[in-house]
Amino acid sequence: MLLAALLWTALTPLGTAVGEARFGSLAAERPVVGGEPARVADHPWVVYLTDRRGEQFCGGTLAAPDKVVTAAHCVAEQRPADVRVVAGRTDKNSGAGTVTELAGIWTHPDYGSAYGGADVAVLTLRSSLSRPTLVLADEQDDQLYRPGRTATVLGWGATSEGGVPADVLRRAEVPIRADSECSAAYGGDFVPGAMVCAGYPEGGVDSCQGDSGGPLTTGGKLVGVVSWGIGCARPGNPGVYTEVAAYADSLRARVGSRG
Ligand code: 4AZ
């Protein structure tokens, strides 16, 4: 998830009362909720992003030895020199794994804010990692987006709305929902074809603040990137994810066809 502060910054230029109210509510409610502890050994391609001081602010997915897919809203305002990628570290308090600097940040040219879609970015690492990568969903993967299908979301974000970030990686299972259900919840802010809707009607399980940029996976592929929502795990407010297959073309150009 985006840090609320980053999201606020990203949305402030819109300057509308509606935007501010919406943003205010996001800032007040931080969001993996309802999940369980997980290990990077079981999800070796999941990574997190830190600032120069080592503070985690978003998640990501290793899609090639030197490419990480994350959310544009996580890095749009950042310089490559200010971001690190931490791989192979389940517990933030451990020294396990590797910390890698960035050679570059690409954000999708259509990205403006999380509400407009195209909330996807590719980070190029200064050195390649010897770790398994996750394949990206593409145009042939319609079945992975079928409503009712279960997907897994991973992250080091808050475990309750307004709560503190997790030290240890967490995992939760959420059902893919019909686009119409997020449109009903979020109106025009939900863009079918650019975003995926996921979560239980009754809430209780969701991504949350700090999970942004992290993976939503099913069928062994990256199908979504944690993007936004109203609060975390609230009934009637599913999580919204960037639809990776919708951006397969531009992602292939950046990441390579292996995904
Ligand atoms: C966030 O602020 C955030 N429940 C991420 C995911 C969701 C809400 C907020 C979805 O980073």
PDB file of C-alpha atoms and ligand atoms in Angstrom:
ATOM      1  CA  MET A   1       0.000   0.000   0.000  1.00  0.00           C
ATOM      2  CA  LEU A   2       0.843   3.545  -0.478  1.00  0.00           C
ATOM      3  CA  LEU A   3       1.760   5.405   2.575  1.00  0.00           C
ATOM      4  CA  ALA A   4      -1.154   7.622   3.363  1.00  0.00           C
ATOM      5  CA  ALA A   5       1.227  10.564   3.231  1.00  0.00           C
ATOM      6  CA  LEU A   6       2.375   9.708  -0.257  1.00  0.00           C
ATOM      7  CA  LEU A   7      -1.181   9.238  -1.422  1.00  0.00           C
ATOM      8  CA  TRP A   8      -2.110  12.557   0.107  1.00  0.00           C
ATOM      9  CA  THR A   9       0.693  14.260  -1.725  1.00  0.00           C
ATOM     10  CA  ALA A  10      -0.284  12.585  -4.955  1.00  0.00           C
ATOM     11  CA  LEU A  11      -3.921  13.630  -4.677  1.00  0.00           C
ATOM     12  CA  THR A  12      -3.506  17.110  -3.296  1.00  0.00           C
ATOM     13  CA  PRO A  13      -2.824  18.627  -6.718  1.00  0.00           C
ATOM     14  CA  LEU A  14      -6.372  17.704  -7.662  1.00  0.00           C
ATOM     15  CA  GLY A  15      -7.321  20.300  -5.105  1.00  0.00           C
ATOM     16  CA  THR A  16     -11.021  19.546  -4.994  1.00  0.00           C
ATOM     17  CA  ALA A  17     -13.054  19.353  -1.831  1.00  0.00           C
ATOM     18  CA  VAL A  18     -14.136  15.900  -2.839  1.00  0.00           C
ATOM     19  CA  GLY A  19     -10.553  14.857  -3.369  1.00  0.00           C
ATOM     20  CA  GLU A  20      -9.530  16.231  -0.023  1.00  0.00           C
ATOM     21  CA  ALA A  21     -12.381  14.628   1.814  1.00  0.00           C
ATOM     22  CA  ARG A  22     -11.639  11.342   0.168  1.00  0.00           C
ATOM     23  CA  PHE A  23      -8.006  11.701   0.900  1.00  0.00           C
ATOM     24  CA  GLY A  24      -8.604  12.747   4.424  1.00  0.00           C
ATOM     25  CA  SER A  25     -10.523   9.596   4.998  1.00  0.00           C
ATOM     26  CA  LEU A  26      -7.759   7.492   3.497  1.00  0.00           C
ATOM     27  CA  ALA A  27      -5.156   9.215   5.624  1.00  0.00           C
ATOM     28  CA  ALA A  28      -7.151   8.547   8.757  1.00  0.00           C
ATOM     29  CA  GLU A  29      -7.554   4.867   8.008  1.00  0.00           C
ATOM     30  CA  ARG A  30      -4.540   2.832   7.394  1.00  0.00           C
ATOM     31  CA  PRO A  31      -4.793  -0.564   6.164  1.00  0.00           C
ATOM     32  CA  VAL A  32      -2.510  -7.222   5.276  1.00  0.00           C
ATOM     33  CA  VAL A  33      -5.640  -7.342   7.598  1.00  0.00           C
ATOM     34  CA  GLY A  34      -7.153 -10.689   8.521  1.00  0.00           C
ATOM     35  CA  GLY A  35      -4.198 -12.646   7.207  1.00  0.00           C
ATOM     36  CA  GLU A  36      -1.467 -14.788   8.688  1.00  0.00           C
ATOM     37  CA  PRO A  37       2.317 -14.644   8.958  1.00  0.00           C
ATOM     38  CA  ALA A  38       4.169 -15.818   5.872  1.00  0.00           C
ATOM     39  CA  ARG A  39       7.784 -16.393   4.837  1.00  0.00           C
ATOM     40  CA  VAL A  40       9.643 -14.998   1.863  1.00  0.00           C
ATOM     41  CA  ALA A  41      11.046 -18.511   1.373  1.00  0.00           C
ATOM     42  CA  ASP A  42       7.551 -19.488   0.237  1.00  0.00           C
ATOM     43  CA  HIS A  43       7.115 -16.335  -1.900  1.00  0.00           C
ATOM     44  CA  PRO A  44      10.721 -15.610  -2.925  1.00  0.00           C
ATOM     45  CA  TRP A  45       9.763 -12.851  -5.394  1.00  0.00           C
ATOM     46  CA  VAL A  46       8.049 -10.623  -2.842  1.00  0.00           C
ATOM     47  CA  VAL A  47      10.134  -7.582  -1.855  1.00  0.00           C
ATOM     48  CA  TYR A  48       9.659  -4.336   0.020  1.00  0.00           C
ATOM     49  CA  LEU A  49      10.786  -0.789  -0.625  1.00  0.00           C
ATOM     50  CA  THR A  50      12.507   1.425   1.909  1.00  0.00           C
ATOM     51  CA  ASP A  51      13.704   4.983   2.061  1.00  0.00           C
ATOM     52  CA  ARG A  52      17.367   5.800   2.711  1.00  0.00           C
ATOM     53  CA  ARG A  53      16.874   5.322   6.444  1.00  0.00           C
ATOM     54  CA  GLY A  54      15.545   1.814   5.921  1.00  0.00           C
ATOM     55  CA  GLU A  55      11.891   2.624   6.647  1.00  0.00           C
ATOM     56  CA  GLN A  56       9.581   0.330   4.676  1.00  0.00           C
ATOM     57  CA  PHE A  57       6.943   2.243   2.710  1.00  0.00           C
ATOM     58  CA  CYS A  58       5.627  -0.105   0.005  1.00  0.00           C
ATOM     59  CA  GLY A  59       5.816  -3.628  -1.414  1.00  0.00           C
ATOM     60  CA  GLY A  60       6.889  -4.980  -4.791  1.00  0.00           C
ATOM     61  CA  THR A  61       7.401  -8.087  -6.911  1.00  0.00           C
ATOM     62  CA  LEU A  62      10.616  -9.312  -8.555  1.00  0.00           C
ATOM     63  CA  ALA A  63       9.610  -9.913 -12.186  1.00  0.00           C
ATOM     64  CA  ALA A  64      13.112 -10.320 -13.655  1.00  0.00           C
ATOM     65  CA  PRO A  65      16.513 -10.575 -11.920  1.00  0.00           C
ATOM     66  CA  ASP A  66      16.888  -6.780 -12.022  1.00  0.00           C
ATOM     67  CA  LYS A  67      13.233  -5.601 -12.299  1.00  0.00           C
ATOM     68  CA  VAL A  68      10.677  -4.978  -9.589  1.00  0.00           C
ATOM     69  CA  VAL A  69       7.022  -4.242 -10.342  1.00  0.00           C
ATOM     70  CA  THR A  70       5.350  -1.921  -7.839  1.00  0.00           C
ATOM     71  CA  ALA A  71       2.693   0.793  -7.757  1.00  0.00           C
ATOM     72  CA  ALA A  72       3.366   4.097  -9.491  1.00  0.00           C
ATOM     73  CA  HIS A  73       1.922   5.927  -6.483  1.00  0.00           C
ATOM     74  CA  CYS A  74       4.732   4.444  -4.369  1.00  0.00           C
ATOM     75  CA  VAL A  75       7.573   5.903  -6.403  1.00  0.00           C
ATOM     76  CA  ALA A  76       6.197   8.668  -8.648  1.00  0.00           C
ATOM     77  CA  GLU A  77       7.630  11.374  -6.393  1.00  0.00           C
ATOM     78  CA  GLN A  78      10.871   9.552  -5.630  1.00  0.00           C
ATOM     79  CA  ARG A  79      14.367   9.703  -6.981  1.00  0.00           C
ATOM     80  CA  PRO A  80      16.095   6.378  -7.652  1.00  0.00           C
ATOM     81  CA  ALA A  81      18.859   7.340  -5.192  1.00  0.00           C
ATOM     82  CA  ASP A  82      16.282   7.582  -2.383  1.00  0.00           C
ATOM     83  CA  VAL A  83      14.789   4.091  -2.703  1.00  0.00           C
ATOM     84  CA  ARG A  84      16.114   0.639  -1.750  1.00  0.00           C
ATOM     85  CA  VAL A  85      14.691  -2.820  -2.516  1.00  0.00           C
ATOM     86  CA  VAL A  86      14.878  -5.407   0.259  1.00  0.00           C
ATOM     87  CA  ALA A  87      14.666  -9.043  -0.912  1.00  0.00           C
ATOM     88  CA  GLY A  88      14.794 -12.269   1.075  1.00  0.00           C
ATOM     89  CA  ARG A  89      13.935 -10.685   4.441  1.00  0.00           C
ATOM     90  CA  THR A  90      10.752 -12.020   6.069  1.00  0.00           C
ATOM     91  CA  ASP A  91      11.284 -10.014   9.280  1.00  0.00           C
ATOM     92  CA  LYS A  92      12.212  -6.340   8.928  1.00  0.00           C
ATOM     93  CA  ASN A  93      14.242  -6.611  12.146  1.00  0.00           C
ATOM     94  CA  SER A  94      16.529  -9.282  10.746  1.00  0.00           C
ATOM     95  CA  GLY A  95      19.550  -8.721   8.538  1.00  0.00           C
ATOM     96  CA  ALA A  96      18.544 -11.503   6.181  1.00  0.00           C
ATOM     97  CA  GLY A  97      18.531 -11.134   2.432  1.00  0.00           C
ATOM     98  CA  THR A  98      19.845  -8.279   0.332  1.00  0.00           C
ATOM     99  CA  VAL A  99      19.348  -4.529   0.083  1.00  0.00           C
ATOM    100  CA  THR A 100      19.744  -3.249  -3.481  1.00  0.00           C
ATOM    101  CA  GLU A 101      19.907   0.282  -4.845  1.00  0.00           C
ATOM    102  CA  LEU A 102      18.042   1.442  -7.916  1.00  0.00           C
ATOM    103  CA  ALA A 103      19.406   2.315 -11.338  1.00  0.00           C
ATOM    104  CA  GLY A 104      16.077   3.720 -12.476  1.00  0.00           C
ATOM    105  CA  ILE A 105      12.356   4.205 -11.938  1.00  0.00           C
ATOM    106  CA  TRP A 106       9.787   3.943 -14.756  1.00  0.00           C
ATOM    107  CA  THR A 107       6.218   4.891 -14.025  1.00  0.00           C
ATOM    108  CA  HIS A 108       3.460   4.182 -16.528  1.00  0.00           C
ATOM    109  CA  PRO A 109       3.023   7.250 -18.756  1.00  0.00           C
ATOM    110  CA  ASP A 110      -0.772   7.211 -18.177  1.00  0.00           C
ATOM    111  CA  TYR A 111      -0.388   7.375 -14.395  1.00  0.00           C
ATOM    112  CA  GLY A 112      -1.743  10.482 -12.715  1.00  0.00           C
ATOM    113  CA  SER A 113      -3.116   9.230  -9.417  1.00  0.00           C
ATOM    114  CA  ALA A 114      -4.183   5.847  -8.071  1.00  0.00           C
ATOM    115  CA  TYR A 115      -7.805   6.721  -8.932  1.00  0.00           C
ATOM    116  CA  GLY A 116      -6.998   7.184 -12.619  1.00  0.00           C
ATOM    117  CA  GLY A 117      -5.570   3.701 -13.272  1.00  0.00           C
ATOM    118  CA  ALA A 118      -2.136   2.824 -14.676  1.00  0.00           C
ATOM    119  CA  ASP A 119      -0.898   2.676 -11.081  1.00  0.00           C
ATOM    120  CA  VAL A 120       2.123   0.584 -12.008  1.00  0.00           C
ATOM    121  CA  ALA A 121       5.878   1.159 -12.069  1.00  0.00           C
ATOM    122  CA  VAL A 122       9.008  -0.841 -12.843  1.00  0.00           C
ATOM    123  CA  LEU A 123      12.193  -0.365 -10.835  1.00  0.00           C
ATOM    124  CA  THR A 124      15.517  -1.315 -12.359  1.00  0.00           C
ATOM    125  CA  LEU A 125      17.996  -2.630  -9.806  1.00  0.00           C
ATOM    126  CA  ARG A 126      21.673  -1.719  -9.800  1.00  0.00           C
ATOM    127  CA  SER A 127      22.531  -5.404  -9.584  1.00  0.00           C
ATOM    128  CA  SER A 128      20.619  -8.523 -10.507  1.00  0.00           C
ATOM    129  CA  LEU A 129      19.274 -10.790  -7.790  1.00  0.00           C
ATOM    130  CA  SER A 130      19.678 -14.568  -7.838  1.00  0.00           C
ATOM    131  CA  ARG A 131      16.109 -15.223  -6.790  1.00  0.00           C
ATOM    132  CA  PRO A 132      13.033 -16.730  -8.395  1.00  0.00           C
ATOM    133  CA  THR A 133      10.879 -14.239 -10.290  1.00  0.00           C
ATOM    134  CA  LEU A 134       7.095 -14.143 -10.691  1.00  0.00           C
ATOM    135  CA  VAL A 135       5.470 -14.280 -14.130  1.00  0.00           C
ATOM    136  CA  LEU A 136       3.181 -11.372 -15.006  1.00  0.00           C
ATOM    137  CA  ALA A 137      -0.412 -11.999 -16.071  1.00  0.00           C
ATOM    138  CA  ASP A 138      -1.048 -11.127 -19.724  1.00  0.00           C
ATOM    139  CA  GLU A 139      -3.781 -10.806 -22.344  1.00  0.00           C
ATOM    140  CA  GLN A 140      -4.413 -14.571 -22.292  1.00  0.00           C
ATOM    141  CA  ASP A 141      -5.126 -14.711 -18.577  1.00  0.00           C
ATOM    142  CA  ASP A 142      -8.801 -13.741 -18.458  1.00  0.00           C
ATOM    143  CA  GLN A 143      -9.612 -16.774 -16.331  1.00  0.00           C
ATOM    144  CA  LEU A 144      -7.323 -15.527 -13.571  1.00  0.00           C
ATOM    145  CA  TYR A 145      -9.634 -12.531 -13.154  1.00  0.00           C
ATOM    146  CA  ARG A 146     -12.883 -14.495 -12.951  1.00  0.00           C
ATOM    147  CA  PRO A 147     -15.028 -13.283 -10.047  1.00  0.00           C
ATOM    148  CA  GLY A 148     -14.956 -15.783  -7.198  1.00  0.00           C
ATOM    149  CA  ARG A 149     -11.437 -16.944  -7.905  1.00  0.00           C
ATOM    150  CA  THR A 150      -9.185 -16.775  -4.838  1.00  0.00           C
ATOM    151  CA  ALA A 151      -6.027 -14.676  -4.947  1.00  0.00           C
ATOM    152  CA  THR A 152      -3.240 -14.136  -2.411  1.00  0.00           C
ATOM    153  CA  VAL A 153      -2.100 -10.700  -1.279  1.00  0.00           C
ATOM    154  CA  LEU A 154       1.243 -10.256   0.518  1.00  0.00           C
ATOM    155  CA  GLY A 155       2.758  -7.363   2.403  1.00  0.00           C
ATOM    156  CA  TRP A 156       4.418  -5.793   5.419  1.00  0.00           C
ATOM    157  CA  GLY A 157       1.681  -3.190   5.820  1.00  0.00           C
ATOM    158  CA  ALA A 158      -0.686  -2.504   8.676  1.00  0.00           C
ATOM    159  CA  THR A 159      -2.644  -5.402  10.130  1.00  0.00           C
ATOM    160  CA  SER A 160      -5.618  -3.206  11.015  1.00  0.00           C
ATOM    161  CA  GLU A 161      -6.979   0.063   9.731  1.00  0.00           C
ATOM    162  CA  GLY A 162      -5.025   2.791  11.455  1.00  0.00           C
ATOM    163  CA  GLY A 163      -2.568   0.256  12.838  1.00  0.00           C
ATOM    164  CA  VAL A 164       1.201   0.089  12.653  1.00  0.00           C
ATOM    165  CA  PRO A 165       3.054  -1.729   9.866  1.00  0.00           C
ATOM    166  CA  ALA A 166       3.860  -5.388  10.379  1.00  0.00           C
ATOM    167  CA  ASP A 167       7.449  -6.477  11.123  1.00  0.00           C
ATOM    168  CA  VAL A 168       6.914  -9.865   9.528  1.00  0.00           C
ATOM    169  CA  LEU A 169       5.517 -10.549   6.050  1.00  0.00           C
ATOM    170  CA  ARG A 170       1.813 -11.390   6.021  1.00  0.00           C
ATOM    171  CA  ARG A 171      -0.400 -13.195   3.542  1.00  0.00           C
ATOM    172  CA  ALA A 172      -4.154 -13.187   3.034  1.00  0.00           C
ATOM    173  CA  GLU A 173      -6.548 -14.861   0.626  1.00  0.00           C
ATOM    174  CA  VAL A 174      -9.178 -12.669  -1.009  1.00  0.00           C
ATOM    175  CA  PRO A 175     -11.757 -13.455  -3.687  1.00  0.00           C
ATOM    176  CA  ILE A 176     -11.700 -11.563  -6.980  1.00  0.00           C
ATOM    177  CA  ARG A 177     -14.952  -9.613  -7.246  1.00  0.00           C
ATOM    178  CA  ALA A 178     -16.898  -8.393 -10.255  1.00  0.00           C
ATOM    179  CA  ASP A 179     -15.945  -4.929 -11.508  1.00  0.00           C
ATOM    180  CA  SER A 180     -19.556  -3.897 -10.898  1.00  0.00           C
ATOM    181  CA  GLU A 181     -19.070  -4.428  -7.162  1.00  0.00           C
ATOM    182  CA  CYS A 182     -16.216  -1.935  -6.957  1.00  0.00           C
ATOM    183  CA  SER A 183     -18.062   0.438  -9.268  1.00  0.00           C
ATOM    184  CA  ALA A 184     -21.004   0.280  -6.877  1.00  0.00           C
ATOM    185  CA  ALA A 185     -18.689   1.000  -3.940  1.00  0.00           C
ATOM    186  CA  TYR A 186     -16.453   3.627  -5.511  1.00  0.00           C
ATOM    187  CA  GLY A 187     -18.289   5.077  -8.522  1.00  0.00           C
ATOM    188  CA  GLY A 188     -16.060   6.593 -11.189  1.00  0.00           C
ATOM    189  CA  ASP A 189     -12.922   6.210  -9.077  1.00  0.00           C
ATOM    190  CA  PHE A 190     -12.972   2.507  -9.963  1.00  0.00           C
ATOM    191  CA  VAL A 191     -11.915   2.068 -13.606  1.00  0.00           C
ATOM    192  CA  PRO A 192     -12.892  -1.356 -15.009  1.00  0.00           C
ATOM    193  CA  GLY A 193     -10.221  -2.667 -17.333  1.00  0.00           C
ATOM    194  CA  ALA A 194      -7.485  -0.844 -15.413  1.00  0.00           C
ATOM    195  CA  MET A 195      -8.251  -2.084 -11.907  1.00  0.00           C
ATOM    196  CA  VAL A 196      -9.187  -5.359 -10.182  1.00  0.00           C
ATOM    197  CA  CYS A 197     -11.660  -5.521  -7.306  1.00  0.00           C
ATOM    198  CA  ALA A 198     -10.950  -8.072  -4.518  1.00  0.00           C
ATOM    199  CA  GLY A 199     -12.213  -8.791  -1.013  1.00  0.00           C
ATOM    200  CA  TYR A 200     -15.139 -10.285   0.870  1.00  0.00           C
ATOM    201  CA  PRO A 201     -18.545  -8.564   0.868  1.00  0.00           C
ATOM    202  CA  GLU A 202     -18.431  -8.622   4.656  1.00  0.00           C
ATOM    203  CA  GLY A 203     -14.851  -7.268   4.778  1.00  0.00           C
ATOM    204  CA  GLY A 204     -12.436  -8.551   7.409  1.00  0.00           C
ATOM    205  CA  VAL A 205      -9.572  -9.465   5.062  1.00  0.00           C
ATOM    206  CA  ASP A 206      -7.760  -6.878   2.967  1.00  0.00           C
ATOM    207  CA  SER A 207      -4.568  -5.121   2.057  1.00  0.00           C
ATOM    208  CA  CYS A 208      -3.843  -1.978   4.062  1.00  0.00           C
ATOM    209  CA  GLN A 209      -1.478   0.975   4.410  1.00  0.00           C
ATOM    210  CA  GLY A 210       2.086  -0.072   3.633  1.00  0.00           C
ATOM    211  CA  ASP A 211       0.973  -2.950   1.393  1.00  0.00           C
ATOM    212  CA  SER A 212       0.738  -0.715  -1.688  1.00  0.00           C
ATOM    213  CA  GLY A 213       2.844  -1.862  -4.615  1.00  0.00           C
ATOM    214  CA  GLY A 214       2.850  -5.438  -3.357  1.00  0.00           C
ATOM    215  CA  PRO A 215       1.596  -8.527  -5.160  1.00  0.00           C
ATOM    216  CA  LEU A 216      -1.853  -9.991  -5.697  1.00  0.00           C
ATOM    217  CA  THR A 217      -1.224 -13.454  -7.152  1.00  0.00           C
ATOM    218  CA  THR A 218      -3.195 -16.420  -8.400  1.00  0.00           C
ATOM    219  CA  GLY A 219      -2.420 -19.252 -10.803  1.00  0.00           C
ATOM    220  CA  GLY A 220       1.288 -18.653 -10.226  1.00  0.00           C
ATOM    221  CA  LYS A 221       1.182 -15.188 -11.814  1.00  0.00           C
ATOM    222  CA  LEU A 222       1.118 -11.583 -10.717  1.00  0.00           C
ATOM    223  CA  VAL A 223      -2.463 -10.461 -11.437  1.00  0.00           C
ATOM    224  CA  GLY A 224      -2.630  -7.287  -9.370  1.00  0.00           C
ATOM    225  CA  VAL A 225      -0.610  -4.597  -7.608  1.00  0.00           C
ATOM    226  CA  VAL A 226      -1.986  -3.243  -4.310  1.00  0.00           C
ATOM    227  CA  SER A 227      -3.295   0.209  -5.213  1.00  0.00           C
ATOM    228  CA  TRP A 228      -6.054   1.734  -3.068  1.00  0.00           C
ATOM    229  CA  GLY A 229      -9.298   1.372  -1.185  1.00  0.00           C
ATOM    230  CA  ILE A 230     -11.304   3.192   1.420  1.00  0.00           C
ATOM    231  CA  GLY A 231      -9.970   2.116   4.772  1.00  0.00           C
ATOM    232  CA  CYS A 232      -9.057  -1.512   5.258  1.00  0.00           C
ATOM    233  CA  ALA A 233     -11.226  -4.598   5.417  1.00  0.00           C
ATOM    234  CA  ARG A 234     -14.422  -2.570   5.752  1.00  0.00           C
ATOM    235  CA  PRO A 235     -17.656  -4.236   4.680  1.00  0.00           C
ATOM    236  CA  GLY A 236     -18.645  -2.901   1.262  1.00  0.00           C
ATOM    237  CA  ASN A 237     -15.213  -1.423   0.511  1.00  0.00           C
ATOM    238  CA  PRO A 238     -13.192  -4.043  -1.399  1.00  0.00           C
ATOM    239  CA  GLY A 239      -9.500  -3.533  -2.092  1.00  0.00           C
ATOM    240  CA  VAL A 240      -8.532  -2.110  -5.472  1.00  0.00           C
ATOM    241  CA  TYR A 241      -5.554  -3.494  -7.384  1.00  0.00           C
ATOM    242  CA  THR A 242      -3.883  -2.468 -10.636  1.00  0.00           C
ATOM    243  CA  GLU A 243      -4.913  -4.969 -13.346  1.00  0.00           C
ATOM    244  CA  VAL A 244      -1.503  -6.293 -14.431  1.00  0.00           C
ATOM    245  CA  ALA A 245      -2.826  -7.991 -17.611  1.00  0.00           C
ATOM    246  CA  ALA A 246      -4.144  -4.635 -18.812  1.00  0.00           C
ATOM    247  CA  TYR A 247      -0.595  -3.295 -18.836  1.00  0.00           C
ATOM    248  CA  ALA A 248       1.069  -6.458 -20.161  1.00  0.00           C
ATOM    249  CA  ASP A 249       2.358  -4.745 -23.287  1.00  0.00           C
ATOM    250  CA  SER A 250       4.190  -1.920 -21.591  1.00  0.00           C
ATOM    251  CA  LEU A 251       5.360  -4.201 -18.785  1.00  0.00           C
ATOM    252  CA  ARG A 252       6.804  -6.718 -21.252  1.00  0.00           C
ATOM    253  CA  ALA A 253       8.739  -3.893 -22.857  1.00  0.00           C
ATOM    254  CA  ARG A 254      10.280  -3.030 -19.476  1.00  0.00           C
ATOM    255  CA  VAL A 255      10.551  -6.407 -17.783  1.00  0.00           C
ATOM    256  CA  GLY A 256      11.033  -8.790 -20.698  1.00  0.00           C
ATOM    257  CA  SER A 257       8.763 -11.541 -21.876  1.00  0.00           C
ATOM    258  CA  ARG A 258       9.776 -13.983 -19.179  1.00  0.00           C
ATOM    259  CA  GLY A 259       7.881 -11.755 -16.763  1.00  0.00           C
TER     260      GLY A 259
HETATM  261  C1  4AZ B   1      -2.819   2.395   1.466  1.00  0.00           C
HETATM  262  O1  4AZ B   1      -3.076   3.416   2.068  1.00  0.00           O
HETATM  263  C2  4AZ B   1      -3.887   1.433   1.158  1.00  0.00           C
HETATM  264  N1  4AZ B   1      -7.679  -1.751   1.518  1.00  0.00           N
HETATM  265  C3  4AZ B   1      -3.590   0.237   0.510  1.00  0.00           C
HETATM  266  C4  4AZ B   1      -4.613  -0.685   0.245  1.00  0.00           C
HETATM  267  C5  4AZ B   1      -5.899  -0.395   0.616  1.00  0.00           C
HETATM  268  C6  4AZ B   1      -6.195   0.795   1.265  1.00  0.00           C
HETATM  269  C7  4AZ B   1      -5.185   1.707   1.524  1.00  0.00           C
HETATM  270  C8  4AZ B   1      -6.989  -1.378   0.339  1.00  0.00           C
HETATM  271  O2  4AZ B   1      -1.657   2.151   1.119  1.00  0.00           O
END
